[in-house]
CSV table of C-alpha atoms and ligand atoms in Angstrom, one decimal:
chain,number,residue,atom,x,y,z
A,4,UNK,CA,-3.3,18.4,20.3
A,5,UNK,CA,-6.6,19.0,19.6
A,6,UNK,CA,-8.7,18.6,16.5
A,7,UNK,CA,-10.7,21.2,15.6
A,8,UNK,CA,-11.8,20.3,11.6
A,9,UNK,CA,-11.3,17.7,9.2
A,10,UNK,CA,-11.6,18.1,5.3
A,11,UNK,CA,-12.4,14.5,3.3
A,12,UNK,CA,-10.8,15.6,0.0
A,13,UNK,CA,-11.8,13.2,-3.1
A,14,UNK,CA,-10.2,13.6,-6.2
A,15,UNK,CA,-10.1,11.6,-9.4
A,16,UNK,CA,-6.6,10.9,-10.7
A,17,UNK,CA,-6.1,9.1,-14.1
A,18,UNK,CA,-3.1,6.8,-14.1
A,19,UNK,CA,-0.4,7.0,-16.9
A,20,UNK,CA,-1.5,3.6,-18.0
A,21,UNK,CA,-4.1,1.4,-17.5
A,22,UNK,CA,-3.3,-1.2,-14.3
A,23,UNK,CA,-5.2,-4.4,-14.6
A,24,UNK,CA,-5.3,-7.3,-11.7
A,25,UNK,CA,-6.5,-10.6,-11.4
A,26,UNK,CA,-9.7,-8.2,-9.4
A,27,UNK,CA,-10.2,-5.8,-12.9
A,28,UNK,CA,-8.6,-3.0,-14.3
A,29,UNK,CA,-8.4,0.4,-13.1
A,30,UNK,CA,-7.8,3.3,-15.4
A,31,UNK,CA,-8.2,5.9,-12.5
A,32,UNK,CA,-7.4,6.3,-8.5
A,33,UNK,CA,-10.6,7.7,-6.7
A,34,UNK,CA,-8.3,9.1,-4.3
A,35,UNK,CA,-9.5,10.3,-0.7
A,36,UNK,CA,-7.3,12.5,1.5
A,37,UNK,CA,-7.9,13.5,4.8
A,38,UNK,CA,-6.8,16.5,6.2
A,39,UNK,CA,-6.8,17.7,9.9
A,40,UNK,CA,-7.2,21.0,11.6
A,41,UNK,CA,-5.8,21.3,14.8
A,42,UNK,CA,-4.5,24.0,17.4
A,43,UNK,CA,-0.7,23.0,16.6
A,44,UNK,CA,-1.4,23.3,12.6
A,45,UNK,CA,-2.3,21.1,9.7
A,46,UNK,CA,-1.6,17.4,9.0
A,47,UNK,CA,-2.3,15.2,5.7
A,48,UNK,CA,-3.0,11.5,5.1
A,49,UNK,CA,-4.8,9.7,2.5
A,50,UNK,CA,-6.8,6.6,3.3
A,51,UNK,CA,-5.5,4.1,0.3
A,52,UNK,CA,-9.1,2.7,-0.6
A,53,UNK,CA,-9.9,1.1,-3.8
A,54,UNK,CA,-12.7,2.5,-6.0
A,55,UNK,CA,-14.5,-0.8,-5.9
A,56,UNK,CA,-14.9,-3.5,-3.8
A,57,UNK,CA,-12.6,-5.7,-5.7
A,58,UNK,CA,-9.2,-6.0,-3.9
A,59,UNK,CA,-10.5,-6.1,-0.3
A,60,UNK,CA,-14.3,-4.8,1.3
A,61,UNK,CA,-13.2,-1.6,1.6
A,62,UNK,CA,-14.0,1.3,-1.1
A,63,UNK,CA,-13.1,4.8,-1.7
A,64,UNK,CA,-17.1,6.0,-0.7
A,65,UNK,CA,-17.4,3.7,1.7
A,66,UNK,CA,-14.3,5.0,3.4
A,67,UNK,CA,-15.4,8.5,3.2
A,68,UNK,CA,-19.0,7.6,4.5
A,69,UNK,CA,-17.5,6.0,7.4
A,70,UNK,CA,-14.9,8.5,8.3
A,71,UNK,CA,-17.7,11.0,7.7
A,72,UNK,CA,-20.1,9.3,10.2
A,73,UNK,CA,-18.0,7.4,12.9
A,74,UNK,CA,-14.4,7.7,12.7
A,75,UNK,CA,-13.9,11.7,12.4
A,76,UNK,CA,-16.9,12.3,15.4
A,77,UNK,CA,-14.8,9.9,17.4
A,78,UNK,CA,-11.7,12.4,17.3
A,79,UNK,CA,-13.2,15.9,16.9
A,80,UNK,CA,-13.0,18.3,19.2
A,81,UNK,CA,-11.2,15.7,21.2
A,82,UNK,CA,-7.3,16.6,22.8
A,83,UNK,CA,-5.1,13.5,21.7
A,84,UNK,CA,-2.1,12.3,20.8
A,85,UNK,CA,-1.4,10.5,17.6
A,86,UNK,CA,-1.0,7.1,19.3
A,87,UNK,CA,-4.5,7.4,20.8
A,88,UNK,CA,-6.3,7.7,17.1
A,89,UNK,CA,-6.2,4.0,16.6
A,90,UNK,CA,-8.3,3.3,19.9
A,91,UNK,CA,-10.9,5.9,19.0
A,92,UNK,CA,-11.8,4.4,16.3
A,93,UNK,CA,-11.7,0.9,17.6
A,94,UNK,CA,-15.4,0.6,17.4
A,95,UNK,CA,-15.6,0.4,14.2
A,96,UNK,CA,-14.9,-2.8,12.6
A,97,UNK,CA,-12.6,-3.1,9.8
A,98,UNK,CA,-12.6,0.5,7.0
A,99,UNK,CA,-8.2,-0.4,7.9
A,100,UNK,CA,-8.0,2.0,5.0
A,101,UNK,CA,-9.8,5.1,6.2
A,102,UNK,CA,-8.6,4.9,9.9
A,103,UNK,CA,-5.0,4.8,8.2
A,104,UNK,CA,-5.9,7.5,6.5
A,105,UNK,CA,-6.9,9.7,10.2
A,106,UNK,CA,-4.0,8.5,11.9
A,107,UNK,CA,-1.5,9.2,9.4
A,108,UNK,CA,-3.2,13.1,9.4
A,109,UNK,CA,-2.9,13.4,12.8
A,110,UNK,CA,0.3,11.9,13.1
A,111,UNK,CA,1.7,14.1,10.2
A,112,UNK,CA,0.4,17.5,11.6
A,113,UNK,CA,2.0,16.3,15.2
A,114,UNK,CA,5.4,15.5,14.0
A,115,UNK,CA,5.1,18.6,12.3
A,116,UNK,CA,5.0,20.7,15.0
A,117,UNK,CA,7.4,18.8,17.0
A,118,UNK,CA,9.9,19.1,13.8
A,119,UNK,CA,10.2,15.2,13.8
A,120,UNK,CA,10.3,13.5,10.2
A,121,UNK,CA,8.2,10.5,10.2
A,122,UNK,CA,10.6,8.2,9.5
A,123,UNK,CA,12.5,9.2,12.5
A,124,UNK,CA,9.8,8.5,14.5
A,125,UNK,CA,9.0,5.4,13.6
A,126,UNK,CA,12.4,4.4,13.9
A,127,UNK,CA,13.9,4.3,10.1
A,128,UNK,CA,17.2,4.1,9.3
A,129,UNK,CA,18.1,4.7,6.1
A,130,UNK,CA,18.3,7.7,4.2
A,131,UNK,CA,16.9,5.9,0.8
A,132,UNK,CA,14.8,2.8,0.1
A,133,UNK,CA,15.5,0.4,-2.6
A,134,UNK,CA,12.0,0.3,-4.9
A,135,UNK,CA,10.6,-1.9,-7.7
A,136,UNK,CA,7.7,-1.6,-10.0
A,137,UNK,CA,4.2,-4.2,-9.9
A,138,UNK,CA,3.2,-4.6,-13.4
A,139,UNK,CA,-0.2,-5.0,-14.8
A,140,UNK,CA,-1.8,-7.6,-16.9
A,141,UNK,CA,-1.5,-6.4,-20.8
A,142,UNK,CA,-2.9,-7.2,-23.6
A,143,UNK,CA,0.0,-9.1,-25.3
A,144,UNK,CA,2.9,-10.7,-23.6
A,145,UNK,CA,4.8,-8.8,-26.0
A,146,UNK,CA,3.3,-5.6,-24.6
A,147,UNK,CA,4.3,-7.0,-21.1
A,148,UNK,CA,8.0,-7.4,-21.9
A,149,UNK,CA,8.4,-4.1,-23.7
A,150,UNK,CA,6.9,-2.9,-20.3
A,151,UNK,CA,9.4,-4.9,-18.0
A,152,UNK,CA,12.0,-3.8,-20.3
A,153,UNK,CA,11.3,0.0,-20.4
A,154,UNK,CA,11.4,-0.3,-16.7
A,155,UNK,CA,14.4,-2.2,-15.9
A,156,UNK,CA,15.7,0.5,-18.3
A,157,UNK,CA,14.3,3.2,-15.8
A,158,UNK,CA,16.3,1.6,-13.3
A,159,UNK,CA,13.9,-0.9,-11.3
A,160,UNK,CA,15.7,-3.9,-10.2
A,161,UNK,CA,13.1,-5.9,-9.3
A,162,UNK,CA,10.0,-6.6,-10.9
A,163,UNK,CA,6.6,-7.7,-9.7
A,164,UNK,CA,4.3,-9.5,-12.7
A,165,UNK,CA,0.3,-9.7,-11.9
A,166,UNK,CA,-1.0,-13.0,-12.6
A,167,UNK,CA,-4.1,-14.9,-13.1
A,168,UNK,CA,-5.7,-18.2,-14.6
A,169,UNK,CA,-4.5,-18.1,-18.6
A,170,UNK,CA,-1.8,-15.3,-17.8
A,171,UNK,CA,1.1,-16.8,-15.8
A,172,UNK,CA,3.1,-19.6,-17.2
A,173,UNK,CA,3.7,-17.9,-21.0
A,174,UNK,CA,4.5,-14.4,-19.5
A,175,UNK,CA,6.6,-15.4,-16.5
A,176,UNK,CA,8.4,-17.8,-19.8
A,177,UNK,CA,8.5,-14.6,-21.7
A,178,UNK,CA,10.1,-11.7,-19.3
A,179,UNK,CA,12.1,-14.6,-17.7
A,180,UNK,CA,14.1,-15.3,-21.2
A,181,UNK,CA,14.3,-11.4,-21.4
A,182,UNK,CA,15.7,-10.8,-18.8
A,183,UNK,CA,17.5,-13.7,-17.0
A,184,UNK,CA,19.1,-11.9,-14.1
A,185,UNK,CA,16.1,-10.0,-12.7
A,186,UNK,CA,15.0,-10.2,-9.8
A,187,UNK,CA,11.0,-10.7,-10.5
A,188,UNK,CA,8.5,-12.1,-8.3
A,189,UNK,CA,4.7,-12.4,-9.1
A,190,UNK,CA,0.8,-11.6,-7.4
A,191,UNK,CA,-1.8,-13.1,-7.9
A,192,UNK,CA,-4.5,-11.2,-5.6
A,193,UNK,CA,-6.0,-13.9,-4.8
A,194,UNK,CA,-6.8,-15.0,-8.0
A,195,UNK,CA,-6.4,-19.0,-7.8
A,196,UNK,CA,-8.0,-21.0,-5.9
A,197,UNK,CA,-6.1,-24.3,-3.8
A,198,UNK,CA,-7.6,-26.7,-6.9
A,199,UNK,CA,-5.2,-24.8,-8.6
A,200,UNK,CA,-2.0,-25.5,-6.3
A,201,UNK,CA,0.0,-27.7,-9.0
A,202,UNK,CA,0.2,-24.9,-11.4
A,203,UNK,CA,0.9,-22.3,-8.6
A,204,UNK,CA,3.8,-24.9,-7.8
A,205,UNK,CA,4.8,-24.8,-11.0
A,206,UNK,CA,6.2,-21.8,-10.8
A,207,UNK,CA,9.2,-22.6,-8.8
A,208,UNK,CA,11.2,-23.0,-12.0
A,209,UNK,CA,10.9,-19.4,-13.2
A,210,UNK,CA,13.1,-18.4,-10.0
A,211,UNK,CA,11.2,-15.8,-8.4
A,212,UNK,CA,11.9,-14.1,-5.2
A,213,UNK,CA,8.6,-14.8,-4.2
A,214,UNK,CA,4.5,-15.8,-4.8
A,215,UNK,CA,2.4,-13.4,-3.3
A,216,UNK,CA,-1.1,-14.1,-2.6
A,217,UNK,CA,-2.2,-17.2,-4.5
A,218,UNK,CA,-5.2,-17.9,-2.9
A,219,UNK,CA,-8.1,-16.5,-0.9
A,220,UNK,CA,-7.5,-13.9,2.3
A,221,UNK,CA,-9.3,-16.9,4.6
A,222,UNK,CA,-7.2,-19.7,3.0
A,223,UNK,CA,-4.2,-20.0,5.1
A,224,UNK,CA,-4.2,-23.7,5.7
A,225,UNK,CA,-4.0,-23.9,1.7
A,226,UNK,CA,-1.4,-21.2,1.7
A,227,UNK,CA,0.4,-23.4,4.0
A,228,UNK,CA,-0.1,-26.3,2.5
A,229,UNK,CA,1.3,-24.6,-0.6
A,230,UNK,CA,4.3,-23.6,1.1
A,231,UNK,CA,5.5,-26.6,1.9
A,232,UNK,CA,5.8,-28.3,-1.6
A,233,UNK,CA,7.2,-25.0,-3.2
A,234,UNK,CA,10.9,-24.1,-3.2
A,235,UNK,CA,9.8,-20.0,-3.6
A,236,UNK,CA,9.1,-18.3,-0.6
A,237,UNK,CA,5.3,-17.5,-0.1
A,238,UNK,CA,4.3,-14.4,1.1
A,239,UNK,CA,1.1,-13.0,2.2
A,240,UNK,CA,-0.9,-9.3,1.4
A,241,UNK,CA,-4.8,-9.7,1.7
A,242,UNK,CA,-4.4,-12.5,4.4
A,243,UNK,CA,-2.5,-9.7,6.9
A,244,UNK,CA,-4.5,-7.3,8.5
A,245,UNK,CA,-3.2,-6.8,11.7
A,246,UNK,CA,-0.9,-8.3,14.4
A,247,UNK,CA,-2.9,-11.0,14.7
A,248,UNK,CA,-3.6,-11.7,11.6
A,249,UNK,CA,0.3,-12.2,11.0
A,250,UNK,CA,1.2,-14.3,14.3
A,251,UNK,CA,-1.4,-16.8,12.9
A,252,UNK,CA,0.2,-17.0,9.4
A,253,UNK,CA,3.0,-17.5,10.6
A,254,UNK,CA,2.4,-20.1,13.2
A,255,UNK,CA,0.9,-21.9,10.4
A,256,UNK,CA,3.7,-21.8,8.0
A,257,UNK,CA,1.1,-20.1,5.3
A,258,UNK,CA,4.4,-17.6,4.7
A,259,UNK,CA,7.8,-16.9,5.0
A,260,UNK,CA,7.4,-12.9,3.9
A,261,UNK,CA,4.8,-10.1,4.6
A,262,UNK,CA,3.8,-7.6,2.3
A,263,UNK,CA,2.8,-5.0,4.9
A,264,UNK,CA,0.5,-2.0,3.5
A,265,UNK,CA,-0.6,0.9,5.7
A,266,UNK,CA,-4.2,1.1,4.7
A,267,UNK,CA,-4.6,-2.8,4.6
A,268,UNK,CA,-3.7,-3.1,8.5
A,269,UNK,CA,-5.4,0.4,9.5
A,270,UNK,CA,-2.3,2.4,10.1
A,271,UNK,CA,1.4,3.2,10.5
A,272,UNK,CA,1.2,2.3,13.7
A,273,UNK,CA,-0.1,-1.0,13.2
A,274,UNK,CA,2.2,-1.3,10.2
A,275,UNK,CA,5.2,-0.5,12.8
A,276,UNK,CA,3.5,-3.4,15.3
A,277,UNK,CA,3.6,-5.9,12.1
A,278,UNK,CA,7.2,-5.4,11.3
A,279,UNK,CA,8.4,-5.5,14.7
A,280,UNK,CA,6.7,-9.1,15.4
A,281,UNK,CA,8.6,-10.3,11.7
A,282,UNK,CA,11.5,-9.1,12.8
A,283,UNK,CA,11.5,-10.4,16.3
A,284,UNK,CA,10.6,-13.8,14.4
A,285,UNK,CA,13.1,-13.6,11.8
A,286,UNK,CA,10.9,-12.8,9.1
A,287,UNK,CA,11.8,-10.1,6.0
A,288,UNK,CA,8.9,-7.5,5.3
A,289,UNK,CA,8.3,-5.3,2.6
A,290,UNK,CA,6.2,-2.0,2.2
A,291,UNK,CA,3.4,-2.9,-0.9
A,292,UNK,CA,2.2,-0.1,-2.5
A,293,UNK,CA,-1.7,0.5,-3.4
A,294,UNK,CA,-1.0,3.2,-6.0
A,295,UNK,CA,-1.0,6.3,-3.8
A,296,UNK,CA,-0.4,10.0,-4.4
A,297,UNK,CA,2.7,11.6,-3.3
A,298,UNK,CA,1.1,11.9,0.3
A,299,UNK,CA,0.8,8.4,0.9
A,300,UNK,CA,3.7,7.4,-0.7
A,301,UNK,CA,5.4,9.8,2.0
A,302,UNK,CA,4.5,7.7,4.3
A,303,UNK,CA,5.0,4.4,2.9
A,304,UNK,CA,8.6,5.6,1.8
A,305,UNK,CA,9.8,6.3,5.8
A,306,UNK,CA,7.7,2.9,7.2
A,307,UNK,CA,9.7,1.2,4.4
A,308,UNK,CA,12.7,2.9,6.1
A,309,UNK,CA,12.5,0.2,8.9
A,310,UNK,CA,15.4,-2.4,9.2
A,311,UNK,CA,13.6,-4.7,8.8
A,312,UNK,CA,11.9,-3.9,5.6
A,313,UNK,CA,14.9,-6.2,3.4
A,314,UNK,CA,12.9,-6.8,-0.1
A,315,UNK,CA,12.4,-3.5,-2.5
A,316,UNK,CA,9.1,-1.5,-1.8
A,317,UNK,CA,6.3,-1.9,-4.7
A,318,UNK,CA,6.5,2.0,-4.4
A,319,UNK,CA,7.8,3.9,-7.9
A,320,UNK,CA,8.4,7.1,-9.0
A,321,UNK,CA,5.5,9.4,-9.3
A,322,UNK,CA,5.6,9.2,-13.2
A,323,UNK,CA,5.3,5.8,-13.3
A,324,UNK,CA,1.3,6.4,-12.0
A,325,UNK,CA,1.0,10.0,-12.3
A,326,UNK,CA,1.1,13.1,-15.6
A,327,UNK,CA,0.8,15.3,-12.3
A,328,UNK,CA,1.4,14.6,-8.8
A,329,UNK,CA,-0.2,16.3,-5.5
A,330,UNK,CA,3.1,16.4,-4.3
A,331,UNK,CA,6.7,17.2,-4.9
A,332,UNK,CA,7.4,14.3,-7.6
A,333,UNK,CA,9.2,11.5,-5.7
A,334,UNK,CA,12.0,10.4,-8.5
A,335,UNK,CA,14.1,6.8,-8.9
A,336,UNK,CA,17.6,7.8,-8.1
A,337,UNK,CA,19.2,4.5,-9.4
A,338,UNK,CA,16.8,1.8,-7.8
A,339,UNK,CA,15.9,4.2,-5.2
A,340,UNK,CA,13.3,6.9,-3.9
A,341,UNK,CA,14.7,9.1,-1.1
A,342,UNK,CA,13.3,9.1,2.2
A,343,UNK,CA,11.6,12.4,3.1
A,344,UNK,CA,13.6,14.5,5.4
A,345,UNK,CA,11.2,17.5,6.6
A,346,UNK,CA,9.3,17.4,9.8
A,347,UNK,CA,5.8,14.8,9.2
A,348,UNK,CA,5.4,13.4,6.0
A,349,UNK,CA,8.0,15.9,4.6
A,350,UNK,CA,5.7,16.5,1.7
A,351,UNK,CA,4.2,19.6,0.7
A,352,UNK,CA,0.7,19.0,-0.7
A,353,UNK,CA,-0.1,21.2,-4.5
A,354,UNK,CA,-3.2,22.7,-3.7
A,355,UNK,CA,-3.1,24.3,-7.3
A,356,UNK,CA,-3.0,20.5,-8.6
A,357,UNK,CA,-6.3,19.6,-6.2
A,358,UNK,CA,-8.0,22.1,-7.9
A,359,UNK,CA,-6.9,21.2,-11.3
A,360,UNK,CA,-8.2,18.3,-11.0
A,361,UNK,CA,-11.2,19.3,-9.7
A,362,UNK,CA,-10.7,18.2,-5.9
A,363,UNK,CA,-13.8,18.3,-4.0
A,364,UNK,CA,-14.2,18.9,-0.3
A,365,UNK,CA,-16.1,18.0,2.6
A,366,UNK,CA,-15.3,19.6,6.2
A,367,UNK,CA,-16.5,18.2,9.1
A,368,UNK,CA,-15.9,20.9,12.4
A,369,UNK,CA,-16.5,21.3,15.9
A,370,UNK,CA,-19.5,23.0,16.9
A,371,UNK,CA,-17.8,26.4,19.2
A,372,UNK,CA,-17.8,25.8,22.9
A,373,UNK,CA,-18.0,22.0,22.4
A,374,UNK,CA,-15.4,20.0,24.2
A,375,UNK,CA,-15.4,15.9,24.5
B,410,NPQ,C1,-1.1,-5.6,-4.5
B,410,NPQ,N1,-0.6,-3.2,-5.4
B,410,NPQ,O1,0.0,-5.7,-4.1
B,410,NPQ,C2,-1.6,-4.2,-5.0
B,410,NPQ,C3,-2.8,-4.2,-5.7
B,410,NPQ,C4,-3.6,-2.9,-5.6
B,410,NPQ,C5,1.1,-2.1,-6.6
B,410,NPQ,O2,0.4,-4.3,-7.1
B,410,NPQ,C6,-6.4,0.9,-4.0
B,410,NPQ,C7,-6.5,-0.1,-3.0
B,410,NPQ,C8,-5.6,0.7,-5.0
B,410,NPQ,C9,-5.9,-1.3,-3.2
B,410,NPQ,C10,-4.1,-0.7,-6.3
B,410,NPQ,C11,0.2,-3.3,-6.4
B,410,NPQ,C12,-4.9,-0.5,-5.2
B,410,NPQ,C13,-5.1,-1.5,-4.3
B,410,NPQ,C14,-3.4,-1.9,-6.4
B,410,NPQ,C15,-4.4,-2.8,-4.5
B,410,NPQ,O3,-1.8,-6.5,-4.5
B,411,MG,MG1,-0.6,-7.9,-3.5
């Protein structure tokens, strides 16, 4: 296929509530979609960046700058297949979020005009994943277990509590005597540091599934370290950004579960690459979640579709982030969201929404004549 304009689309979306992270609080998603042009039709992705450069290096205009200056150029114009995206923009070192955001256009607008849902193409098997809810920081443990309760109510079967220094031990207490049974694991981002091990250890007697993320990206001999004087399974986000990244981990025993994220390893494909290397080493995934629009959470609903994806998704219903979706809503049904089953991302994007909320665009084309 070949690519003859992309659109960066920006758009400011407030969040139902307030989400706060050991990395700050975010009241807002300064979303960025991309949104390909080619001679077989149109394709959608959004490149999952964060607004600041808190959670990872990456952010929303440094995304779009980069897409704008290298990573579009590299595929204009040019006649490719989806698979061929990621090697284009090899140059460029690291922006995992906005090449995830190309790749997933392209890919969408391809398996559109094959009429091949995305999940089916990257080999999914189920028609529904099971799902679970991350929960920020609030001001009051109080607050936090009305939260947990008013989701577990909702239907969410598992929960995920953020956590920092002076907000772990006293909530985890809190939501674990209000709900015994749950299944409710925690993240840190990053927040702790290996001085800090013997609390992080600590945490073995709230039950959780598992501790995401205690320590620094770079600390995986700490991480390992960790691992082996915990009972609860230790699982890595920020530390994973690619194949690589993950056969290391695990050689070193820094953890036992991956939280796999599209735009944190630079694509679906990648994604794909991740769980197929856990599941040849007998290691369970799961799809996180970075608080995307009904267009990413497309995709992150069929990767999650994988066998191998065995813990609940951090991917909710779109009313748990959103008054208004750019999407179809995607809705809990029980402890599920159902995997779309139209050609691509099987989504159909609410242009009437963009402009509501005051979408801007920026379109990058071909010059006539030009071929590369
Ligand atoms: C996590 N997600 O697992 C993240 C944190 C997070 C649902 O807890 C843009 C880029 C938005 C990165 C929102 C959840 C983000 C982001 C949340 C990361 O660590
Ligand atoms: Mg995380």
């Amino acid at each position: 296929m070949r690519i003859e304009a992309v659109e960066l689309v920006r758009v400011a979306m407030p969040l139902v509530r307030p989400f706060r992270t050991s990395f700050g609080v975010q009241h807002a998603r300064d979303v960025l979609l991309v949104h390909v042009m080619t001679d077989v039709g149109e394709g959608w992705g959004e490149a999952a960046a964060h607004a600041e450069p808190f959670y990872n290096e990456e952010f929303t205009e440094s995304a779009s700058l980069v897409l704008e200056r290298w990573l579009v150029p590299a595929v204009l114009g040019a006649d490719l297949r989806p698979e061929d995206v990621g090697a284009r923009c090899a140059q460029v070192k690291g922006y995992r979020a906005a090449k995830a955001g190309l790749e997933m256009a392209v890919l969408d607008a391809g398996l559109r005009a094959d009429g091949v849902p995305l999940a089916r193409y990257l080999g999914g098997e189920r028609a529904a994943v099971d799902v679970g809810v991350s929960v920020g920081i609030t001001p009051t443990v109080d607050e936090l277990v009305e939260q947990v309760t008013g989701y577990v109510a909702d239907g969410y079967r598992r929960v995920k509590l953020k956590v920092m220094s002076g907000w772990d031990r006293e909530p985890l207490r809190a939501v674990r005597a209000a709900h015994p049974d749950l299944a409710l694991q925690v993240d840190a981002n990053a927040g702790y540091t290996p001085a800090d091990a013997d609390l992080v250890a600590s945490f073995d007697e709230f039950g959780l599934l598992m501790v995401e993320q205690p320590f620094a990206p770079e600390e995986l001999q700490a991480h390992a370290d960790l691992a082996r004087r915990m009972r609860t399974p230790i699982c890595l986000d920020e530390s994973i950004l690619s194949t690589t990244h993950t056969a290391t981990a695990l050689d070193l025993g820094a953890c036992s579960i991956v939280n796999i994220k599209v735009g944190r390893v630079g694509g679906l494909l990648e994604a794909r690459r991740i769980h197929d290397l856990c599941r040849d080493r007998g290691v369970p995934v799961w799809c996180g979640g970075m608080l995307e629009t009904g267009i990413g959470r497309a995709a992150n609903v069929a990767l999650a579709s994988l066998p191998n994806f065995v813990f609940p998704a951090d991917l909710s219903a779109s009313d748990r982030y959103w008054r208004r979706d750019l999407t179809e809503p995607f809705e809990l049904h029980g402890s599920q969201l159902r995997v779309p089953s139209g050609p691509g991302l099987g989504i159909t994007v609410d242009r009437d929404a963009l402009a509501d909320l005051g979408a801007t665009v920026h379109t990058i084309r071909t010059v006539p004549g030009a071929s590369r």
